[in-house]
Coordinates of C-alpha atoms in Angstrom, one line a residue:
Chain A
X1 CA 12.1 169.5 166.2
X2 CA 8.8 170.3 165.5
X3 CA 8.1 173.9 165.7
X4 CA 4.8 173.9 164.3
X5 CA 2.5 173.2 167.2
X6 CA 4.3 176.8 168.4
X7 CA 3.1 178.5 165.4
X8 CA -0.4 176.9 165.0
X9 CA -1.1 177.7 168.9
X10 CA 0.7 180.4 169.5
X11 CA -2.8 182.8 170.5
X12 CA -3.4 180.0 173.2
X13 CA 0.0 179.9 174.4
X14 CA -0.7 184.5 174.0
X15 CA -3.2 183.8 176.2
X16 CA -1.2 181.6 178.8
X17 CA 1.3 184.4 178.9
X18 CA -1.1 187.0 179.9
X19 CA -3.0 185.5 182.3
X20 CA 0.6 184.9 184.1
X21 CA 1.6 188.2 183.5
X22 CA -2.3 189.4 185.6
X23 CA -2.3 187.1 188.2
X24 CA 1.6 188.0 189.1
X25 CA 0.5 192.4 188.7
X26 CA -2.6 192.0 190.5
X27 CA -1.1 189.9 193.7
X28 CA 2.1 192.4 193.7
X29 CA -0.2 195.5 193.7
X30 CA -2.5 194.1 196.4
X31 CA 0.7 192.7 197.9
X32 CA 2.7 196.0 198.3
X33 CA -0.8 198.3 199.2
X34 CA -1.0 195.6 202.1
X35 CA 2.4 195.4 202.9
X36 CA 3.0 198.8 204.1
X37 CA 0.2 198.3 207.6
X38 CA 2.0 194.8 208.1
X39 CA 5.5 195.9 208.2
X40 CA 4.3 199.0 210.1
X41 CA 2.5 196.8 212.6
X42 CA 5.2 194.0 212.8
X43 CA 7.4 196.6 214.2
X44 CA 4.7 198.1 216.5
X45 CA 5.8 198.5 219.9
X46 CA 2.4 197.0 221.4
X47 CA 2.9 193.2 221.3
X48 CA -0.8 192.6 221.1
X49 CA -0.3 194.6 217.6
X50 CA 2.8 192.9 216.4
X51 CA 2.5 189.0 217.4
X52 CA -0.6 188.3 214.9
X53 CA 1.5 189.8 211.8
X54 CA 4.4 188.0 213.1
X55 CA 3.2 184.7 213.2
X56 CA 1.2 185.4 209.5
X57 CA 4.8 186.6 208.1
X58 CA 6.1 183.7 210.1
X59 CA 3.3 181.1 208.6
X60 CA 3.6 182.3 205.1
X61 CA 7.1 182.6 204.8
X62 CA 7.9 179.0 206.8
X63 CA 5.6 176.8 204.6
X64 CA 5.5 175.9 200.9
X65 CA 3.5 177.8 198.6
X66 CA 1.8 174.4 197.4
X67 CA 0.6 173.6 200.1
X68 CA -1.0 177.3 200.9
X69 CA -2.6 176.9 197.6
X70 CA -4.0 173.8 198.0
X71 CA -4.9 174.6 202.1
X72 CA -7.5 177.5 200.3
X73 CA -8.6 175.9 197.2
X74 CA -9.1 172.5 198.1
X75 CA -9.4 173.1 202.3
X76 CA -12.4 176.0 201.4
X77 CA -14.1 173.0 200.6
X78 CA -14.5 171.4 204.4
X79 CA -16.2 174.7 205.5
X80 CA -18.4 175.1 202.4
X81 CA -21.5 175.1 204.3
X82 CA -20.3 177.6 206.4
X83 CA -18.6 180.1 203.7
X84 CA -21.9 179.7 201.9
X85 CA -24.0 181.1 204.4
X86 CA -21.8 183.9 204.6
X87 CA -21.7 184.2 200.8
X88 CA -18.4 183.8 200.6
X89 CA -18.6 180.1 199.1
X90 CA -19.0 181.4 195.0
X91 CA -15.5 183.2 195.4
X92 CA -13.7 179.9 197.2
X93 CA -15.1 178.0 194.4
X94 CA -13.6 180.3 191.4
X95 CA -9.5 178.7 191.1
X96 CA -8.7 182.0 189.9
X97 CA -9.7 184.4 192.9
X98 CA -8.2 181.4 194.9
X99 CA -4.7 181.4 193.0
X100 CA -4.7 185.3 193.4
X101 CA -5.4 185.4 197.3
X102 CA -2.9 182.9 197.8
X103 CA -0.6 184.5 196.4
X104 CA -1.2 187.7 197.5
X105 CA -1.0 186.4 200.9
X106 CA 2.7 184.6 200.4
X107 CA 3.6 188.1 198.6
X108 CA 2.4 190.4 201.1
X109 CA 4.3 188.7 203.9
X110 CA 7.7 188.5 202.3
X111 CA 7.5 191.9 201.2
X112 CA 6.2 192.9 205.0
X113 CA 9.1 191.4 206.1
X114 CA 11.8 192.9 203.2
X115 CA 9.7 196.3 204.3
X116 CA 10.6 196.1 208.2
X117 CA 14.2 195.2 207.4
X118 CA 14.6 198.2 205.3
X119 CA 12.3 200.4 207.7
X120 CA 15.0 199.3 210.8
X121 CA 18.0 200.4 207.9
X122 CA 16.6 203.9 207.9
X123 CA 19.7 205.6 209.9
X124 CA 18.9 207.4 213.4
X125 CA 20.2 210.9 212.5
X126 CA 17.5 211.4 209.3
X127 CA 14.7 210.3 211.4
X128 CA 16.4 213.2 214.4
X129 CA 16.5 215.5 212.1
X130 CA 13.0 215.2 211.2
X131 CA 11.7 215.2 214.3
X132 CA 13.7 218.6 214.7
X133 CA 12.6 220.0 212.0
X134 CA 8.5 219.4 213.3
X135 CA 7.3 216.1 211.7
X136 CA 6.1 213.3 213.4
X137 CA 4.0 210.6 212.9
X138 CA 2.2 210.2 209.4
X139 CA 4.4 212.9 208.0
X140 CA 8.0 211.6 208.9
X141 CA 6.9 208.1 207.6
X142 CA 5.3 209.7 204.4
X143 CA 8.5 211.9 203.3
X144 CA 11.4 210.9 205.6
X145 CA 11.2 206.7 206.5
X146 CA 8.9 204.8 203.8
X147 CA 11.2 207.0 200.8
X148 CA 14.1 205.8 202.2
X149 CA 12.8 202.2 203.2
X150 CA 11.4 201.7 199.6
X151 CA 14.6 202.4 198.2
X152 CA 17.0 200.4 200.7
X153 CA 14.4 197.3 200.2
X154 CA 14.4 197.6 196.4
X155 CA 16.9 195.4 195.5
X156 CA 15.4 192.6 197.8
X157 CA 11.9 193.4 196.6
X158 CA 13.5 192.9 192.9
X159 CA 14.1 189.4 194.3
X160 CA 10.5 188.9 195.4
X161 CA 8.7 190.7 192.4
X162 CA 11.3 187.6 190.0
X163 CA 10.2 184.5 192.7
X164 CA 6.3 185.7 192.4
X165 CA 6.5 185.3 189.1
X166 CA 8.2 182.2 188.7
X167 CA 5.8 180.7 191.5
X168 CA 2.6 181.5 189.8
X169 CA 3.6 178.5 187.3
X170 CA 1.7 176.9 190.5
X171 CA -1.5 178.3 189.7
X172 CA -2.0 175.7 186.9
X173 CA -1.6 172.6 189.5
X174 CA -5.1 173.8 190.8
X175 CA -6.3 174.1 186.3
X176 CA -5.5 177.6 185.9
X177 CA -4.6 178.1 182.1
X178 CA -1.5 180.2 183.0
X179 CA 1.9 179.8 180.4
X180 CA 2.5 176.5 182.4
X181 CA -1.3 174.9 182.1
X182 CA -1.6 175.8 178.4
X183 CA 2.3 174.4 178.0
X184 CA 0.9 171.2 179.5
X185 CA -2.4 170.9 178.0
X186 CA -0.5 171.5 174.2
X187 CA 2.0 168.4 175.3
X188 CA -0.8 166.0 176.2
X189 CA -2.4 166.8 172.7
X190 CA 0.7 166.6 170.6
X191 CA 3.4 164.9 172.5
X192 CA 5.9 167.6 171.7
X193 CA 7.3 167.8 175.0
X194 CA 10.4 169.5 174.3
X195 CA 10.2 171.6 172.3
X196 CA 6.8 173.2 174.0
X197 CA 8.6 173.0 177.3
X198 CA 11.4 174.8 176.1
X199 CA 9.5 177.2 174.2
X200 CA 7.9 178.2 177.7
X201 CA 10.8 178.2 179.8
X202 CA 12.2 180.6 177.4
X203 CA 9.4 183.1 177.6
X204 CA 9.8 182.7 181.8
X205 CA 13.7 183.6 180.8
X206 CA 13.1 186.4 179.3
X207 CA 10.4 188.0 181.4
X208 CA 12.5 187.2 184.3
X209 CA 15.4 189.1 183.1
X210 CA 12.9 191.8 181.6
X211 CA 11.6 192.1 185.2
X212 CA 15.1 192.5 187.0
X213 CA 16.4 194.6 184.1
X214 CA 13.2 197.2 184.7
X215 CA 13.6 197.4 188.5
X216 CA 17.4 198.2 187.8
X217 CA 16.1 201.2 185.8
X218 CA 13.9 201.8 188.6
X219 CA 17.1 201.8 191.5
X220 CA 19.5 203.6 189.2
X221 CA 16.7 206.6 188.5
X222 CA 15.5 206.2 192.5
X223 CA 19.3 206.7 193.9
X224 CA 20.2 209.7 191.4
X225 CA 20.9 212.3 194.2
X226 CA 23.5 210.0 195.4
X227 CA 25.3 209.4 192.4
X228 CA 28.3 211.5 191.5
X229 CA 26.9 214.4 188.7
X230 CA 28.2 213.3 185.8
X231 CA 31.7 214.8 185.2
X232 CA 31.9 215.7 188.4
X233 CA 35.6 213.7 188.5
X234 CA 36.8 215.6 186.3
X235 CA 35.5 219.2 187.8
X236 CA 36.8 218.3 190.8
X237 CA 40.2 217.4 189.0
X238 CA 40.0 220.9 187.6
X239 CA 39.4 222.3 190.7
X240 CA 42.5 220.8 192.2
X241 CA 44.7 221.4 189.5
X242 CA 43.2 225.1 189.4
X243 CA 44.0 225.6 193.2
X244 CA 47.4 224.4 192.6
Chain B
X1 CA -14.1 172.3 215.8
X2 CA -13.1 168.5 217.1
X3 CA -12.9 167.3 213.2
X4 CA -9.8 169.6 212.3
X5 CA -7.4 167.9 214.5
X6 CA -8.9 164.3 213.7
X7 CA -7.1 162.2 211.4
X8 CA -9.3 159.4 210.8
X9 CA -6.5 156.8 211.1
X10 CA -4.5 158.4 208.5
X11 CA -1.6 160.4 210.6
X12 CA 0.7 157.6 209.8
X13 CA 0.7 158.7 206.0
X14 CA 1.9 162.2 207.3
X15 CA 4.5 160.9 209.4
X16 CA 5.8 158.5 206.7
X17 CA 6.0 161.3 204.2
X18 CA 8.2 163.3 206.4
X19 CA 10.6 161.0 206.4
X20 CA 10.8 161.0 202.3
X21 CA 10.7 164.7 202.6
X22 CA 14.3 164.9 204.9
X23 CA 15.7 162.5 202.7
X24 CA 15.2 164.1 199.4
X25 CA 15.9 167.5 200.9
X26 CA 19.4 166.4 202.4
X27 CA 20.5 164.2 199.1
X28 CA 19.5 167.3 197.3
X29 CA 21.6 169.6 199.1
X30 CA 24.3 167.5 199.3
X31 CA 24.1 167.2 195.2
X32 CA 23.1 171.1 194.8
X33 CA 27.1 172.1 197.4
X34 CA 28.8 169.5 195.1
X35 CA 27.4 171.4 192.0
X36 CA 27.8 174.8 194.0
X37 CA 31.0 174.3 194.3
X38 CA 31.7 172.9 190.5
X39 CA 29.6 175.9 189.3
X40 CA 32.2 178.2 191.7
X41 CA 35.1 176.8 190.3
X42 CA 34.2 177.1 187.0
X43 CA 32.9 180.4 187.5
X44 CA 35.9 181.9 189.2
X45 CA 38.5 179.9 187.1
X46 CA 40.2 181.9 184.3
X47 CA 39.1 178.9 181.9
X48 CA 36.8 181.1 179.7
X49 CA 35.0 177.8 178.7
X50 CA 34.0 177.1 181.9
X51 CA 32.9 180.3 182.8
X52 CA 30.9 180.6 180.1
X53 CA 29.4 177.2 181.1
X54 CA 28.7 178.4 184.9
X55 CA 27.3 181.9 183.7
X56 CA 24.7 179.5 181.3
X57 CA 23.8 177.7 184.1
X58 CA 23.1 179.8 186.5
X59 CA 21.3 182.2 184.5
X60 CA 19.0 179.8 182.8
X61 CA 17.9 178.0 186.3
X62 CA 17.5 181.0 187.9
X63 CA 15.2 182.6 185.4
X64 CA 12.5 179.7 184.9
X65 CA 10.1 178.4 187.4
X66 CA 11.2 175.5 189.6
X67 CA 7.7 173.5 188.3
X68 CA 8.8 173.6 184.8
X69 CA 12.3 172.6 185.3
X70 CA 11.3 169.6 187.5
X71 CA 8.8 168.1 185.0
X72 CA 11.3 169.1 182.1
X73 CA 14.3 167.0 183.7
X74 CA 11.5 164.4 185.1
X75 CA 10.5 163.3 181.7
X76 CA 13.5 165.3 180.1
X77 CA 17.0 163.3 181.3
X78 CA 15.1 159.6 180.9
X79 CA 15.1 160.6 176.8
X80 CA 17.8 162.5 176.8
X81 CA 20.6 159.5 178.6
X82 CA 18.4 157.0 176.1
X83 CA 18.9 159.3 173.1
X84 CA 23.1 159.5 174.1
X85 CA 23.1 155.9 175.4
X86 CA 22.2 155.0 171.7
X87 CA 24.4 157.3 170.0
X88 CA 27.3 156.1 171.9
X89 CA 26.2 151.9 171.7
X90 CA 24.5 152.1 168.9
X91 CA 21.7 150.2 170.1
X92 CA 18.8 151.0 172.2
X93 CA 19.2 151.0 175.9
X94 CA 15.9 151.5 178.7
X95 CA 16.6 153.5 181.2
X96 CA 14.2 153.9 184.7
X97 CA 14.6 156.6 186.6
X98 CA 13.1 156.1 190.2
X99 CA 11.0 159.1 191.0
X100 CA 13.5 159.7 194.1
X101 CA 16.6 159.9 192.0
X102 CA 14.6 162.1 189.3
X103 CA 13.7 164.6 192.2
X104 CA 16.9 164.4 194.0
X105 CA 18.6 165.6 190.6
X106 CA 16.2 167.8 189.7
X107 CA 16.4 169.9 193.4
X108 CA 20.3 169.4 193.3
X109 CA 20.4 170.8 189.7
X110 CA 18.3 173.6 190.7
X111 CA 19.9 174.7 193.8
X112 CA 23.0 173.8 192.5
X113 CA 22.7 177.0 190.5
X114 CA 21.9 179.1 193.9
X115 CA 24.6 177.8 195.5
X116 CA 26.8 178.8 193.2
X117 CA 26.3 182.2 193.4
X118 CA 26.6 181.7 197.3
X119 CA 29.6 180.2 197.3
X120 CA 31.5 182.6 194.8
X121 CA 30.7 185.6 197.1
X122 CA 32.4 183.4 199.8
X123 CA 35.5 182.7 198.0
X124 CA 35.5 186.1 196.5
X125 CA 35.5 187.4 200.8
X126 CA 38.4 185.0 201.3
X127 CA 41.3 187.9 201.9
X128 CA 43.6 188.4 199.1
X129 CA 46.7 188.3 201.1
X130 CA 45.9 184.7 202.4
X131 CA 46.2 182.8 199.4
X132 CA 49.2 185.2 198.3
X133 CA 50.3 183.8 202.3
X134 CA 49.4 180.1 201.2
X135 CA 51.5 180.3 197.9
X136 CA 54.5 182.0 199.4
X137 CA 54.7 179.2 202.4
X138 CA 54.8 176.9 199.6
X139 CA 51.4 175.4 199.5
X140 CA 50.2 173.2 196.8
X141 CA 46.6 174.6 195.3
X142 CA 44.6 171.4 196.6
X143 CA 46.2 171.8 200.1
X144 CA 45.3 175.7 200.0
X145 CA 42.0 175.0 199.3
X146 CA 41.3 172.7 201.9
X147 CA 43.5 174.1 204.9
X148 CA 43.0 178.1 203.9
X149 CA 40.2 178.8 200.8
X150 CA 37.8 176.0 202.5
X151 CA 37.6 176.5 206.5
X152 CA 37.0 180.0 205.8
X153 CA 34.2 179.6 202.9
X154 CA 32.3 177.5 205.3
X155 CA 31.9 180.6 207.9
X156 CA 31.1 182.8 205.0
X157 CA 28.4 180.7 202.9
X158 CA 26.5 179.6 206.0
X159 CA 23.8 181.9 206.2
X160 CA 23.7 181.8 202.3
X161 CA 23.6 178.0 202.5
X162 CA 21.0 178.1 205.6
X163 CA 18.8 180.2 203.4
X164 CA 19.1 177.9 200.7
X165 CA 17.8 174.8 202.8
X166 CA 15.3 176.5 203.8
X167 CA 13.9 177.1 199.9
X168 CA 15.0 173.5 199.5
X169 CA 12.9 171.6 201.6
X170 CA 10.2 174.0 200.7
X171 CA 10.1 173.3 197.3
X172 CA 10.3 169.6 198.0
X173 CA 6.6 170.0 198.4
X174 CA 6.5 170.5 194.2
X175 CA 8.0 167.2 193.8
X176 CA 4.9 165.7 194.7
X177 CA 3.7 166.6 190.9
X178 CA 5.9 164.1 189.8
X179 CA 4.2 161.6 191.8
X180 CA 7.2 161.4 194.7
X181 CA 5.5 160.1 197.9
X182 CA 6.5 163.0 200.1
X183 CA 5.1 164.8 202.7
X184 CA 2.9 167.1 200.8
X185 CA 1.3 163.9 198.1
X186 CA 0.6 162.1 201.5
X187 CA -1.4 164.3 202.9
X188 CA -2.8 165.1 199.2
X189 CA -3.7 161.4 199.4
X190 CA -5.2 161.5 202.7
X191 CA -6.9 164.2 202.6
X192 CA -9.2 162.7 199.7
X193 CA -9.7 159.7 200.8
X194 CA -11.1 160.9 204.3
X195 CA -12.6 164.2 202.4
X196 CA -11.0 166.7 204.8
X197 CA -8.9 168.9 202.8
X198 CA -8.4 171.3 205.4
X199 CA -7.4 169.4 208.0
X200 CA -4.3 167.5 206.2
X201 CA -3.2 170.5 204.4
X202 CA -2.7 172.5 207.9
X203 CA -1.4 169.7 209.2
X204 CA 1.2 169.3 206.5
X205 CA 1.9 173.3 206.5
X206 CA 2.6 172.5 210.4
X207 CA 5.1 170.1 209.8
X208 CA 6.9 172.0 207.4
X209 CA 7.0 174.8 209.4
X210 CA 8.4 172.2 212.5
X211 CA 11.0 171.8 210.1
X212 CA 11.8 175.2 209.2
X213 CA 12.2 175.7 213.2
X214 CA 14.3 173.1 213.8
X215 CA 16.4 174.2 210.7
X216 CA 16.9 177.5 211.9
X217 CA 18.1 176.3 215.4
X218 CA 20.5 174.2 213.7
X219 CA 21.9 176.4 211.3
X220 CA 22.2 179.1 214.7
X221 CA 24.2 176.6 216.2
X222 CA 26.4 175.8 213.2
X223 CA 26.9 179.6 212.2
X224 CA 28.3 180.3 215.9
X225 CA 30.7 177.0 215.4
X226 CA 31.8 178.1 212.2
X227 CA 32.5 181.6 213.6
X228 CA 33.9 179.9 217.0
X229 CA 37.7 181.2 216.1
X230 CA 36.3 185.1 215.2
X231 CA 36.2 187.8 217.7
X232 CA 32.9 189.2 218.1
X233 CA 32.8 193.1 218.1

């Protein structure tokens, strides 16, 4: 075991680890913001609204992430004349803002599609009695159907938020210095394959389980109100007993 | 517009990649149920050993990224069956490991570990007073598995198991990192030697979403099999 090339490059491997850590937050916060319109148009009742988001969710969901990757960062290439008149070209070129779009993309339109499911779980008689009680539109999705959606999807979306994560390992395929690129670069200068692999598949270990051990937090706190208070066996035993 | 659906005389690479691309995504599967149902065993087995075992597995594939496992076991298992081959002969041994049989064991490994989990829940929804049924009639534990546990755990795991394909032949793509001539390095290799990037990668993204289709309809089709002897509500 050679442990040393850890130690000695240990604020190059620092840096690998946060640049994973920004490119998975800023796709899942551009992801979610933009996931809310899709689901809400994929369940539109207008087909002319809801076909386009279905075949995207359809597209990005049906082909591998790889290949998405290398379809914007290598394919933005054939169109370069075209993207450059537009100005688009010095943003196609960067890998980075390439890695995050991609990703973005693939994130927005399995969390569109985790959204829907949860937005069809939303049970008949809440969204009645809303209506009853006056809201509609904006309002009943605002504090009656995305509350409930968000917290029906939330163990699904844990799912997503731990496969993003793991995926952006990709990013270094197309030379992104993420945990992966800098693990790789480190073996091809020292040779010490194991232990450097190992070292990084334990850091992906442990965020993964830091990541669903937070959003557990997140569900226990988020379903509260329909939790039993606490001791409320045991009043309730009294309360039998005492009506005895 | 006419130069995205030209080829240039490379289409045959694509089609020749597909066919790698089924065939490491069905020996994969076929190793990842065999280990699914190992991992199950051990996991729902009161051997505490093997528990243990299953619980390291699982947990350990499931929390690091599919890329680094496959180039870990890819360069990993050559050393590692050297380094035991040696201990155990005493001298040194060469191993080669093709790059089909290094992704086919890599994938298996991998979604070995998901099909675990799939398969417990399906044991697990087996009824109780079945296998209490099984034992009382007399039945020996292999012949309970495969006339009661295993008929039933098929209905159960399908959609698990269709879900898990579907990842599968996905990921199939990554294998192409370790040089594997699949579906996705064919049309990586095309698509530079004609310099049309675009083209080849949608083309590729189209096949693999062909495939996807075509898995779906076929796992429809097995599901309502499976389920043929179940009243529908």
């Amino acid at each position: 075991m050679n442990l040393e090339v850890i130690f000695d490059n240990w604020r190059f491997l620092a840096e690998g680890v946060i640049l994973t850590l920004e490119i998975t937050l800023l796709s899942l916060a551009i992801g979610l913001v933009l996931a809310v319109p899709a689901a809400l148009m994929r369940l539109s009742r207008n087909p002319l609204v809801s076909m386009p988001i279905y075949a995207y969710i359809f597209y990005f969901r049906g082909t591998p992430l790889l290949v998405q990757l290398f379809l914007i960062y290598y394919g933005s290439g054939q169109f370069r004349e075209q993207l450059e008149a537009i100005g688009l070209w010095q943003f196609f070129r960067e890998p980075y803002f390439c890695a995050v779009l991609t990703l973005t993309l693939n994130t927005t339109a399995y969390t569109a599609e985790i959204l829907r499911g949860a937005i069809q779980a939303v049970p008949h008689g809440e969204v009645e009695a809303a209506r009853a009680c006056g809201m509609s539109g904006a309002l009943l999705y605002r504090r009656i159907i995305l509350p409930k959606a968000f917290r029906v999807g939330l163990p699904a979306y844990t799912n997503e938020v731990v496969f993003l994560f793991q995926a952006t390992s990709l990013v270094s395929i197309i030379s992104l210095l993420d945990l992966t690129g800098v693990a790789r670069i480190l073996i091809s200068r020292s040779f010490a394959a194991y232990e450097i692999w190992i070292f990084a598949g334990a850091i992906y270990l442990a965020i993964s389980y830091s990541l669903i051990f937070f959003f557990r937090k997140v569900e226990h706190r988020w379903s509260g109100h329909l939790r039993d208070r606490p001791g409320a066996q045991a009043a309730a035993v009294e309360e039998a007993v005492a009506l005895r | 517009m006419g130069e995205l659906i030209d080829f240039r005389g490379y289409g045959w690479m694509l089609g020749e990649g597909v066919q790698v691309t089924i065939l490491v995504g069905v020996c994969s599967i076929a190793l990842a149920l065999v280990l699914g149902l190992i991992g199950c065993w051990g996991k729902l087995s009161g051997n505490r050993a093997a528990r243990i075992a299953a619980d390291i597995y699982t947990t350990v594939v499931r929390g690091v990224p599919e890329l680094v496992l496959i180039i870990l076991v890819y360069y990993g298992i050559t050393t590692l069956l050297q380094y035991l081959l040696q201990l155990a002969l005493g001298e040194e041994v060469l191993i080669d490991i093709d790059r089909f049989s290094a992704g086919v064991i890599t994938l298996g490994v991998i979604y070995g570990a998901f099909a675990t989990e799939v398969f417990r829940g399906a044991f697990l929804a087996i009824p109780k007073g079945q296998v209490e049924a099984a034992k009382a009639a007399g039945m020996s534990p292999l012949l309970m598995f495969r006339r009661i546990m295993m008929p039933q755990a098929w209905r159960y795991a399908l959609p698990g198991l269709g879900n898990l394909w579907l990842v599968l032949i996905k990921a199939t793509a990554l294998m192409s990192v370790i040089q594997l001539d699949e579906l996705m390095r064919k049309s990586d290799i095309a698509a530079r030697a004609v310099k049309l990037p675009f083209t080849f990668y949608f083309a590729a993204s189209v096949i693999y979403l062909g495939i996807t289709v075509v898995s779906m309809l076929l796992q429809h089709r097995a599901e309502a099999w499976a389920n043929r002897g179940v009243r529908r509500a």
